[in-house]
Tab-separated table of C-alpha atoms and ligand atoms in Angstrom:
chain	number	residue	atom	x	y	z
J	69	UNK	CA	120.719	222.582	-131.422
J	70	UNK	CA	121.591	225.920	-129.882
J	71	UNK	CA	123.240	228.967	-131.442
J	72	UNK	CA	124.181	230.293	-128.018
J	73	UNK	CA	125.898	228.361	-125.283
J	74	UNK	CA	127.075	229.660	-121.904
J	75	UNK	CA	129.489	227.765	-119.670
J	76	UNK	CA	128.994	228.648	-115.996
J	77	UNK	CA	125.931	229.870	-114.084
J	78	UNK	CA	127.607	232.533	-111.929
J	79	UNK	CA	126.932	236.244	-112.467
J	80	UNK	CA	128.943	236.449	-115.703
J	81	UNK	CA	127.137	233.511	-117.324
J	82	UNK	CA	123.662	234.068	-115.891
J	83	UNK	CA	123.506	237.764	-116.869
J	84	UNK	CA	124.572	237.063	-120.457
J	85	UNK	CA	122.159	234.113	-120.715
J	86	UNK	CA	119.327	236.306	-119.433
J	87	UNK	CA	120.115	239.010	-122.008
J	88	UNK	CA	120.298	236.493	-124.876
J	89	UNK	CA	116.997	234.937	-123.822
J	90	UNK	CA	115.169	238.208	-123.207
J	91	UNK	CA	116.638	240.854	-125.482
J	92	UNK	CA	117.637	238.663	-128.418
J	93	UNK	CA	114.791	236.239	-127.852
J	94	UNK	CA	117.134	233.379	-128.728
J	95	UNK	CA	117.468	229.962	-127.139
J	96	UNK	CA	120.517	229.515	-124.963
J	97	UNK	CA	122.041	226.492	-123.275
J	98	UNK	CA	123.676	227.076	-119.882
J	99	UNK	CA	126.078	224.394	-118.701
J	100	UNK	CA	127.122	224.349	-115.033
J	101	UNK	CA	129.303	221.725	-113.413
J	102	UNK	CA	128.081	222.298	-109.864
J	103	UNK	CA	124.744	221.031	-108.591
J	104	UNK	CA	123.498	224.593	-108.164
J	105	UNK	CA	123.330	227.948	-109.916
J	106	UNK	CA	124.848	231.200	-108.631
J	107	UNK	CA	128.565	230.502	-108.917
J	108	UNK	CA	130.401	231.759	-105.878
J	109	UNK	CA	127.512	234.017	-104.898
J	110	UNK	CA	125.349	230.957	-104.111
J	111	UNK	CA	123.503	231.083	-100.786
J	112	UNK	CA	121.206	228.609	-99.027
J	113	UNK	CA	119.503	227.968	-95.683
J	114	UNK	CA	121.705	225.798	-93.462
J	115	UNK	CA	120.290	223.007	-91.279
J	116	UNK	CA	119.509	225.565	-88.576
J	117	UNK	CA	117.486	227.739	-90.912
J	118	UNK	CA	120.068	230.519	-91.298
J	119	UNK	CA	120.743	231.971	-94.758
J	120	UNK	CA	124.491	231.468	-95.387
J	121	UNK	CA	126.887	231.993	-98.294
J	122	UNK	CA	128.566	228.733	-99.251
J	123	UNK	CA	131.640	230.295	-100.863
J	124	UNK	CA	132.263	233.139	-98.440
J	125	UNK	CA	130.337	236.271	-97.453
J	126	UNK	CA	129.114	238.413	-100.356
J	127	UNK	CA	128.004	242.001	-99.878
J	128	UNK	CA	126.588	243.872	-102.821
J	129	UNK	CA	127.815	247.412	-103.416
J	130	UNK	CA	128.191	249.520	-106.520
J	131	UNK	CA	128.591	253.043	-107.819
J	132	UNK	CA	126.884	252.098	-111.026
J	133	UNK	CA	123.259	253.114	-111.280
J	134	UNK	CA	122.992	250.935	-114.395
J	135	UNK	CA	124.108	247.778	-112.574
J	136	UNK	CA	121.897	248.538	-109.569
J	137	UNK	CA	118.863	249.112	-111.795
J	138	UNK	CA	119.576	245.995	-113.824
J	139	UNK	CA	119.809	243.776	-110.734
J	140	UNK	CA	116.837	245.442	-109.081
J	141	UNK	CA	114.626	243.897	-111.774
J	142	UNK	CA	115.340	240.555	-110.118
J	143	UNK	CA	115.322	241.411	-106.428
J	144	UNK	CA	114.171	243.777	-103.718
J	145	UNK	CA	116.840	244.950	-101.335
J	146	UNK	CA	117.540	244.773	-97.653
J	147	UNK	CA	119.384	248.089	-97.284
J	148	UNK	CA	122.646	247.296	-95.555
J	149	UNK	CA	125.989	249.012	-94.987
J	150	UNK	CA	128.798	246.626	-94.170
J	151	UNK	CA	130.918	247.278	-91.088
J	152	UNK	CA	134.215	245.559	-90.397
J	153	UNK	CA	136.230	245.630	-87.192
J	154	UNK	CA	139.836	244.520	-86.858
J	155	UNK	CA	141.176	242.816	-83.772
J	156	UNK	CA	144.300	244.891	-83.113
J	157	UNK	CA	146.273	245.173	-79.901
J	158	UNK	CA	143.414	243.532	-78.013
J	159	UNK	CA	140.834	246.046	-79.264
J	160	UNK	CA	138.155	245.807	-81.944
J	161	UNK	CA	138.635	248.848	-84.159
J	162	UNK	CA	137.110	250.070	-87.447
J	163	UNK	CA	138.589	248.770	-90.735
J	164	UNK	CA	139.683	250.275	-93.129
J	165	UNK	CA	141.889	252.296	-90.826
J	166	UNK	CA	140.218	255.689	-90.344
J	167	UNK	CA	140.325	258.574	-87.912
J	168	UNK	CA	138.245	256.643	-85.365
J	169	UNK	CA	140.739	253.771	-85.566
J	170	UNK	CA	143.560	256.238	-85.057
J	171	UNK	CA	142.004	257.607	-81.875
J	172	UNK	CA	141.166	254.166	-80.520
J	173	UNK	CA	144.655	252.734	-80.989
J	174	UNK	CA	146.977	255.628	-80.230
J	175	UNK	CA	147.144	257.927	-77.195
J	176	UNK	CA	145.378	261.240	-77.722
J	177	UNK	CA	148.684	263.148	-77.527
J	178	UNK	CA	149.742	261.244	-80.715
J	179	UNK	CA	146.402	260.878	-82.404
J	180	UNK	CA	145.250	264.500	-82.333
J	181	UNK	CA	148.311	266.064	-84.034
J	182	UNK	CA	148.371	263.181	-86.537
J	183	UNK	CA	144.745	263.820	-87.424
J	184	UNK	CA	145.469	267.544	-87.866
J	185	UNK	CA	148.413	266.796	-90.129
J	186	UNK	CA	146.457	264.313	-92.226
J	187	UNK	CA	143.530	266.664	-92.712
J	188	UNK	CA	145.630	269.715	-93.515
J	189	UNK	CA	147.836	267.802	-95.982
J	190	UNK	CA	145.275	265.643	-97.777
J	191	UNK	CA	141.847	267.056	-96.859
J	192	UNK	CA	138.881	265.291	-95.295
J	193	UNK	CA	136.959	262.268	-96.593
J	194	UNK	CA	139.793	261.003	-98.786
J	195	UNK	CA	141.541	257.637	-98.890
J	196	UNK	CA	145.296	258.008	-98.900
J	197	UNK	CA	147.319	254.917	-99.800
J	198	UNK	CA	149.965	254.233	-97.176
J	199	UNK	CA	152.598	254.267	-99.932
J	200	UNK	CA	151.772	257.935	-100.414
J	201	UNK	CA	152.132	258.593	-96.685
J	202	UNK	CA	155.517	256.937	-96.750
J	203	UNK	CA	156.632	259.180	-99.591
J	204	UNK	CA	156.095	262.343	-97.549
J	205	UNK	CA	159.054	263.779	-95.696
J	206	UNK	CA	157.018	264.028	-92.490
J	207	UNK	CA	158.287	261.531	-89.940
J	208	UNK	CA	154.966	261.369	-88.073
J	209	UNK	CA	153.064	260.431	-91.246
J	210	UNK	CA	155.722	257.856	-92.057
J	211	UNK	CA	155.295	256.433	-88.573
J	212	UNK	CA	151.562	256.186	-89.186
J	213	UNK	CA	152.089	254.441	-92.531
J	214	UNK	CA	154.393	251.877	-90.894
J	215	UNK	CA	151.974	251.407	-88.007
J	216	UNK	CA	149.044	250.673	-90.344
J	217	UNK	CA	151.220	248.456	-92.527
J	218	UNK	CA	152.374	246.341	-89.600
J	219	UNK	CA	149.236	246.187	-87.484
J	220	UNK	CA	146.563	245.933	-90.161
J	221	UNK	CA	148.092	244.823	-93.416
J	222	UNK	CA	151.283	242.751	-93.145
J	223	UNK	CA	150.088	239.633	-91.316
J	224	UNK	CA	146.627	239.627	-92.894
J	225	UNK	CA	148.170	239.710	-96.354
J	226	UNK	CA	150.726	237.059	-95.498
J	227	UNK	CA	147.929	234.755	-94.283
J	228	UNK	CA	145.655	235.602	-97.193
J	229	UNK	CA	148.201	234.961	-99.927
J	230	UNK	CA	150.660	232.635	-98.210
J	231	UNK	CA	153.490	234.983	-99.109
J	232	UNK	CA	154.994	238.282	-98.038
J	233	UNK	CA	153.488	241.451	-99.556
J	234	UNK	CA	156.723	242.245	-101.399
J	235	UNK	CA	156.321	239.017	-103.400
J	236	UNK	CA	152.959	240.234	-104.691
J	237	UNK	CA	152.300	242.841	-107.344
J	238	UNK	CA	153.244	246.220	-105.785
J	239	UNK	CA	149.769	247.557	-106.532
J	240	UNK	CA	148.378	245.251	-103.801
J	241	UNK	CA	150.483	246.917	-101.105
J	242	UNK	CA	150.091	250.298	-102.716
J	243	UNK	CA	146.323	250.279	-102.367
J	244	UNK	CA	146.103	249.923	-98.562
J	245	UNK	CA	144.472	253.157	-97.439
J	246	UNK	CA	144.241	255.373	-94.445
J	247	UNK	CA	140.759	256.791	-94.695
J	248	UNK	CA	140.728	260.379	-93.460
J	249	UNK	CA	137.167	260.265	-92.246
J	250	UNK	CA	134.949	259.238	-89.358
J	251	UNK	CA	132.847	257.100	-91.680
J	252	UNK	CA	133.066	253.550	-90.302
J	253	UNK	CA	131.368	251.872	-93.261
J	254	UNK	CA	133.473	249.392	-95.202
J	255	UNK	CA	132.197	250.667	-98.557
J	256	UNK	CA	131.205	254.181	-99.552
J	257	UNK	CA	129.381	253.279	-102.776
J	258	UNK	CA	126.067	255.019	-103.483
J	259	UNK	CA	124.204	251.713	-103.818
J	260	UNK	CA	124.672	249.053	-101.167
J	261	UNK	CA	122.497	246.248	-99.942
J	262	UNK	CA	121.711	242.578	-99.733
J	263	UNK	CA	119.124	240.854	-101.926
J	264	UNK	CA	116.031	240.492	-99.748
J	265	UNK	CA	115.513	236.822	-100.518
J	266	UNK	CA	119.185	236.006	-101.093
J	267	UNK	CA	121.419	235.690	-104.150
J	268	UNK	CA	120.237	232.279	-105.305
J	269	UNK	CA	116.731	233.668	-105.800
J	270	UNK	CA	118.213	236.313	-108.138
J	271	UNK	CA	119.781	233.547	-110.209
J	272	UNK	CA	116.529	231.594	-110.291
J	273	UNK	CA	114.875	234.683	-111.751
J	274	UNK	CA	117.706	235.415	-114.187
J	275	UNK	CA	117.583	231.891	-115.538
J	276	UNK	CA	113.880	231.094	-115.389
J	277	UNK	CA	113.135	232.020	-118.994
J	278	UNK	CA	111.569	229.627	-121.461
J	279	UNK	CA	114.488	230.311	-123.852
J	280	UNK	CA	117.030	229.108	-121.289
J	281	UNK	CA	117.890	225.459	-120.959
J	282	UNK	CA	119.991	224.762	-117.863
J	283	UNK	CA	122.173	221.692	-117.435
J	284	UNK	CA	123.470	221.332	-113.874
J	285	UNK	CA	126.001	218.715	-112.736
J	286	UNK	CA	127.628	218.905	-116.165
J	287	UNK	CA	131.229	219.741	-116.870
J	288	UNK	CA	131.258	221.416	-120.278
J	289	UNK	CA	133.799	218.855	-121.453
J	290	UNK	CA	131.062	216.207	-121.291
J	291	UNK	CA	129.134	217.921	-124.090
J	292	UNK	CA	131.584	220.305	-125.754
J	293	UNK	CA	134.763	219.336	-127.573
J	294	UNK	CA	137.353	222.029	-128.107
J	295	UNK	CA	139.799	221.306	-130.881
J	296	UNK	CA	142.465	223.708	-129.722
J	297	UNK	CA	144.786	222.905	-132.599
J	298	UNK	CA	142.308	223.696	-135.354
J	299	UNK	CA	140.191	226.297	-133.560
J	300	UNK	CA	137.020	224.205	-133.853
J	301	UNK	CA	134.253	223.456	-131.390
J	302	UNK	CA	131.653	220.735	-131.333
J	303	UNK	CA	128.535	220.473	-129.187
J	304	UNK	CA	126.917	217.086	-128.577
J	305	UNK	CA	129.222	215.690	-131.286
J	306	UNK	CA	128.195	218.203	-133.977
J	307	UNK	CA	130.179	221.161	-135.211
J	308	UNK	CA	129.199	224.297	-133.290
J	309	UNK	CA	129.364	227.591	-135.164
J	310	UNK	CA	127.352	229.703	-132.758
J	311	UNK	CA	128.493	231.899	-129.891
J	312	UNK	CA	130.072	230.375	-126.823
J	313	UNK	CA	130.309	232.440	-123.655
J	314	UNK	CA	132.898	230.799	-121.474
J	315	UNK	CA	133.142	231.749	-117.769
J	316	UNK	CA	135.274	228.820	-116.564
J	317	UNK	CA	139.071	228.835	-116.198
J	318	UNK	CA	140.881	229.943	-119.328
J	319	UNK	CA	143.812	227.554	-118.747
J	320	UNK	CA	141.349	224.644	-118.536
J	321	UNK	CA	139.833	225.668	-121.896
J	322	UNK	CA	143.273	225.268	-123.463
J	323	UNK	CA	144.069	222.013	-121.639
J	324	UNK	CA	146.676	223.795	-119.517
J	325	UNK	CA	148.995	223.859	-122.495
J	326	UNK	CA	151.133	226.697	-121.114
J	327	UNK	CA	150.792	225.492	-117.509
J	328	UNK	CA	148.372	226.120	-114.632
J	329	UNK	CA	147.374	229.629	-113.659
J	330	UNK	CA	147.915	229.805	-109.881
J	331	UNK	CA	145.081	230.591	-107.490
J	332	UNK	CA	144.620	230.981	-103.774
J	333	UNK	CA	141.931	228.788	-102.248
J	334	UNK	CA	139.951	228.972	-99.021
J	335	UNK	CA	138.544	226.575	-96.463
J	336	UNK	CA	135.384	227.660	-94.672
J	337	UNK	CA	134.412	226.575	-91.186
J	338	UNK	CA	130.752	227.223	-90.419
J	339	UNK	CA	129.407	227.160	-86.871
J	340	UNK	CA	125.922	227.629	-85.491
J	341	UNK	CA	125.644	229.124	-82.033
J	342	UNK	CA	122.546	229.167	-79.846
J	343	UNK	CA	122.603	232.919	-79.326
J	344	UNK	CA	120.924	235.691	-81.206
J	345	UNK	CA	124.246	237.392	-82.087
J	346	UNK	CA	127.904	236.805	-81.203
J	347	UNK	CA	129.568	239.774	-82.928
J	348	UNK	CA	128.720	243.483	-82.891
J	349	UNK	CA	129.173	243.768	-86.699
J	350	UNK	CA	129.105	241.619	-89.851
J	351	UNK	CA	132.815	240.871	-90.055
J	352	UNK	CA	135.760	240.898	-87.664
J	353	UNK	CA	139.252	240.640	-89.166
J	354	UNK	CA	142.028	238.913	-87.254
J	355	UNK	CA	145.199	240.117	-88.952
J	356	UNK	CA	147.643	239.148	-86.209
J	357	UNK	CA	146.023	236.197	-84.434
J	358	UNK	CA	144.802	232.715	-85.403
J	359	UNK	CA	145.090	230.971	-88.760
J	360	UNK	CA	141.806	232.261	-90.119
J	361	UNK	CA	141.662	235.786	-91.538
J	362	UNK	CA	138.163	236.804	-90.548
J	363	UNK	CA	134.851	235.762	-89.016
J	364	UNK	CA	131.557	236.780	-90.593
J	365	UNK	CA	128.173	236.524	-88.930
J	366	UNK	CA	125.562	236.219	-91.664
J	367	UNK	CA	122.532	237.595	-89.867
J	368	UNK	CA	124.155	241.036	-89.664
J	369	UNK	CA	124.355	241.033	-93.460
J	370	UNK	CA	121.004	239.553	-94.334
J	371	UNK	CA	118.891	241.101	-91.589
J	372	UNK	CA	117.384	237.686	-90.871
J	373	UNK	CA	115.688	237.299	-87.483
J	374	UNK	CA	116.363	234.012	-85.730
J	375	UNK	CA	117.093	232.842	-82.191
J	376	UNK	CA	120.402	231.228	-83.238
J	377	UNK	CA	123.228	232.540	-85.408
J	378	UNK	CA	125.734	231.120	-87.912
J	379	UNK	CA	129.289	232.363	-88.343
J	380	UNK	CA	131.985	231.392	-90.834
J	381	UNK	CA	135.742	231.427	-90.359
J	382	UNK	CA	137.910	231.757	-93.484
J	383	UNK	CA	141.158	229.806	-93.679
J	384	UNK	CA	143.258	230.681	-96.725
J	385	UNK	CA	145.004	227.706	-98.312
J	386	UNK	CA	146.885	226.714	-101.441
J	387	UNK	CA	144.914	225.724	-104.527
J	388	UNK	CA	145.469	222.315	-106.106
J	389	UNK	CA	143.167	221.463	-108.938
J	390	UNK	CA	143.191	217.696	-108.396
J	391	UNK	CA	143.009	217.630	-104.606
J	392	UNK	CA	139.518	217.472	-103.117
J	393	UNK	CA	138.983	220.205	-100.555
J	394	UNK	CA	141.609	222.431	-102.176
J	395	UNK	CA	140.271	222.389	-105.718
J	396	UNK	CA	138.152	225.547	-105.707
J	397	UNK	CA	140.030	228.458	-107.297
J	398	UNK	CA	139.040	231.594	-105.372
J	399	UNK	CA	141.543	234.356	-105.968
J	400	UNK	CA	143.874	234.835	-108.953
J	401	UNK	CA	147.275	235.607	-107.443
J	402	UNK	CA	148.349	239.136	-108.407
J	403	UNK	CA	151.936	238.527	-109.468
J	404	UNK	CA	153.678	239.670	-112.628
J	405	UNK	CA	154.573	236.206	-113.919
J	406	UNK	CA	150.979	234.997	-113.473
J	407	UNK	CA	149.639	237.924	-115.456
J	408	UNK	CA	152.188	237.163	-118.164
J	409	UNK	CA	151.021	233.547	-118.273
J	410	UNK	CA	147.424	234.733	-118.511
J	411	UNK	CA	148.412	237.053	-121.378
J	412	UNK	CA	149.633	234.011	-123.322
J	413	UNK	CA	146.273	232.280	-122.905
J	414	UNK	CA	144.477	235.501	-123.824
J	415	UNK	CA	146.504	235.710	-127.010
J	416	UNK	CA	145.640	232.074	-127.725
J	417	UNK	CA	141.949	232.910	-127.300
J	418	UNK	CA	142.088	235.082	-130.434
J	419	UNK	CA	141.996	231.826	-132.350
J	420	UNK	CA	138.363	231.482	-131.224
J	421	UNK	CA	136.642	234.719	-132.307
J	422	UNK	CA	133.205	233.324	-131.442
J	423	UNK	CA	134.138	232.436	-127.897
J	424	UNK	CA	133.820	235.227	-125.345
J	425	UNK	CA	135.863	234.724	-122.204
J	426	UNK	CA	134.074	236.556	-119.409
J	427	UNK	CA	134.389	236.650	-115.626
J	428	UNK	CA	136.884	236.035	-112.888
J	429	UNK	CA	138.128	232.622	-114.039
J	430	UNK	CA	138.108	233.282	-117.766
J	431	UNK	CA	139.856	236.652	-117.419
J	432	UNK	CA	142.025	235.653	-114.458
J	433	UNK	CA	141.210	238.740	-112.423
J	434	UNK	CA	139.349	239.562	-109.262
J	435	UNK	CA	135.980	241.085	-110.031
J	436	UNK	CA	133.458	242.281	-107.498
J	437	UNK	CA	129.920	241.218	-108.352
J	438	UNK	CA	128.936	244.624	-109.693
J	439	UNK	CA	132.040	244.732	-111.897
J	440	UNK	CA	131.372	241.301	-113.347
J	441	UNK	CA	127.746	242.233	-114.041
J	442	UNK	CA	128.899	245.443	-115.765
J	443	UNK	CA	131.409	243.436	-117.786
J	444	UNK	CA	128.773	240.854	-118.789
J	445	UNK	CA	126.390	243.608	-119.917
J	446	UNK	CA	129.177	245.258	-121.935
J	447	UNK	CA	130.130	241.992	-123.647
J	448	UNK	CA	126.495	241.359	-124.468
J	449	UNK	CA	125.851	244.884	-125.801
J	450	UNK	CA	129.085	245.266	-127.754
J	451	UNK	CA	129.798	241.782	-129.008
J	452	UNK	CA	126.668	239.665	-128.942
J	453	UNK	CA	123.815	242.111	-129.589
J	454	UNK	CA	125.392	243.930	-132.586
Z	524	FAD	P1	131.735	232.374	-110.616
Z	524	FAD	O1	130.748	232.942	-109.669
Z	524	FAD	O2	132.872	231.629	-110.082
Z	524	FAD	O3	130.988	231.517	-111.718
Z	524	FAD	C1	131.672	230.663	-112.619
Z	524	FAD	C2	130.841	229.410	-112.775
Z	524	FAD	O4	131.423	228.584	-113.808
Z	524	FAD	C3	130.823	228.557	-111.512
Z	524	FAD	O5	129.488	228.281	-111.134
Z	524	FAD	C4	131.570	227.308	-111.914
Z	524	FAD	O6	131.093	226.140	-111.260
Z	524	FAD	C5	131.303	227.238	-113.414
Z	524	FAD	N1	132.319	226.436	-114.106
Z	524	FAD	C6	133.659	226.527	-113.967
Z	524	FAD	N2	134.263	225.568	-114.712
Z	524	FAD	C7	133.280	224.874	-115.321
Z	524	FAD	C8	133.274	223.744	-116.179
Z	524	FAD	N3	134.402	223.120	-116.527
Z	524	FAD	N4	132.084	223.278	-116.651
Z	524	FAD	C9	130.908	223.875	-116.279
Z	524	FAD	N5	130.867	224.923	-115.423
Z	524	FAD	C10	132.031	225.427	-114.939
Z	524	FAD	N6	132.065	240.366	-104.705
Z	524	FAD	C11	131.351	241.400	-104.218
Z	524	FAD	O7	130.849	242.223	-104.988
Z	524	FAD	N7	131.138	241.526	-102.873
Z	524	FAD	C12	131.645	240.650	-101.968
Z	524	FAD	O8	131.445	240.807	-100.762
Z	524	FAD	C13	132.410	239.559	-102.460
Z	524	FAD	N8	132.926	238.666	-101.598
Z	524	FAD	C14	133.681	237.644	-102.081
Z	524	FAD	C15	134.219	236.751	-101.161
Z	524	FAD	C16	135.015	235.720	-101.597
Z	524	FAD	C17	135.591	234.759	-100.606
Z	524	FAD	C18	135.297	235.587	-102.988
Z	524	FAD	C19	136.205	234.502	-103.474
Z	524	FAD	C20	134.735	236.447	-103.904
Z	524	FAD	C21	133.925	237.498	-103.465
Z	524	FAD	N9	133.328	238.388	-104.345
Z	524	FAD	C22	132.597	239.444	-103.865
Z	524	FAD	C23	133.506	238.249	-105.812
Z	524	FAD	C24	132.399	237.411	-106.479
Z	524	FAD	O9	132.412	236.095	-105.962
Z	524	FAD	C25	132.640	237.411	-107.989
Z	524	FAD	O10	132.476	238.720	-108.474
Z	524	FAD	C26	131.701	236.530	-108.792
Z	524	FAD	O11	131.632	235.246	-108.263
Z	524	FAD	C27	132.197	236.436	-110.231
Z	524	FAD	O12	131.259	235.777	-111.020
Z	524	FAD	P2	131.722	234.834	-112.215
Z	524	FAD	O13	130.492	234.450	-112.936
Z	524	FAD	O14	132.826	235.466	-112.961
Z	524	FAD	O15	132.405	233.573	-111.506
């Protein structure tokens, strides 16, 4: 029997399992329902030999030296800065909207005075949310805020979430920035890169410890029984009094007793093309055209050299947990009532003091990879290590 069990072999689960195995030197059982490790960061070589990301493009970036150092024990890095272009008014311009975008989309007679106003009011190298621009009493800055909102944000968001921005939590709209800078990189974090041999190799290293027993192709419900009413857990039919780290959906853990937490799902269309490259940068966003939101060309990210190239188009779609093809929950939907529903499950979780709910599904929130790694390390250090 095990004293430590982890459900899910994504970053949240794999990092905690690695710490339990290495730092505590305890045996840990990792249960994963998919036929592979890595969670949504899983990558593999497609039939053409190109390294692709099965669940959408993942770029690693962090400000945290601690997270970077931790992960660097398991990988070398291909140093990479992500660049995104947006297809707007027939041009491919830098995203997020910055001073270069401004000059490419607007006539110089507009762009120059706008740039001067932005810099003198807010300074240089700062990200100003468009909500803040709208609040100024300067009509030119308001015009700019509306321009960015309509050309870059409105239709992309509507496609992404299947609803108008005003139906979402106001913080989503509030965060859209104008970046007062000529820096065309998508992220400005101090540490950015792609794992040299891919993400899956990181997971192989995280989990290849003699203390870790991995069960793939296993839904936790096949081996774990949760008695929600009495707050008891059994593993392989015997009472389990150890620590359970749960990184699956929190509503599933409680048999959906308060209802389903809504998610947005995605459909990915991969295509291999017999050319070395088809895009100038890693990702091109299509806010105002087509049904997909963006196209990513993997070789830009990974640095792989190959005579052909693979791209992926992302089609947002509704999530339905029992419908094949729509049953992968990607993004928690940032709306007040959903967060309230999550809060009820979170309250319910207090009944299980030895179960730690960690990660994007268990905490019903979007985490970047670095944030989920930081969270996993914190849970381990503060709650499991003791
Ligand atoms: P997951 O990776 O989802 O792992 C959870 C695991 O639990 C899964 O393997 C799942 O199969 C397993 N599980 C669930 N239910 C059960 C069950 N019943 N029984 C057994 N196992 C179960 N982050 C970045 O930093 N950079 C990016 O560029 C980036 N791009 C992204 C693009 C997309 C399209 C999406 C959706 C996310 C992106 N992210 C990115 C975020 C990143 O995917 C998450 O930070 C990360 O996956 C969170 O890890 P996790 O362990 O919490 O969840």
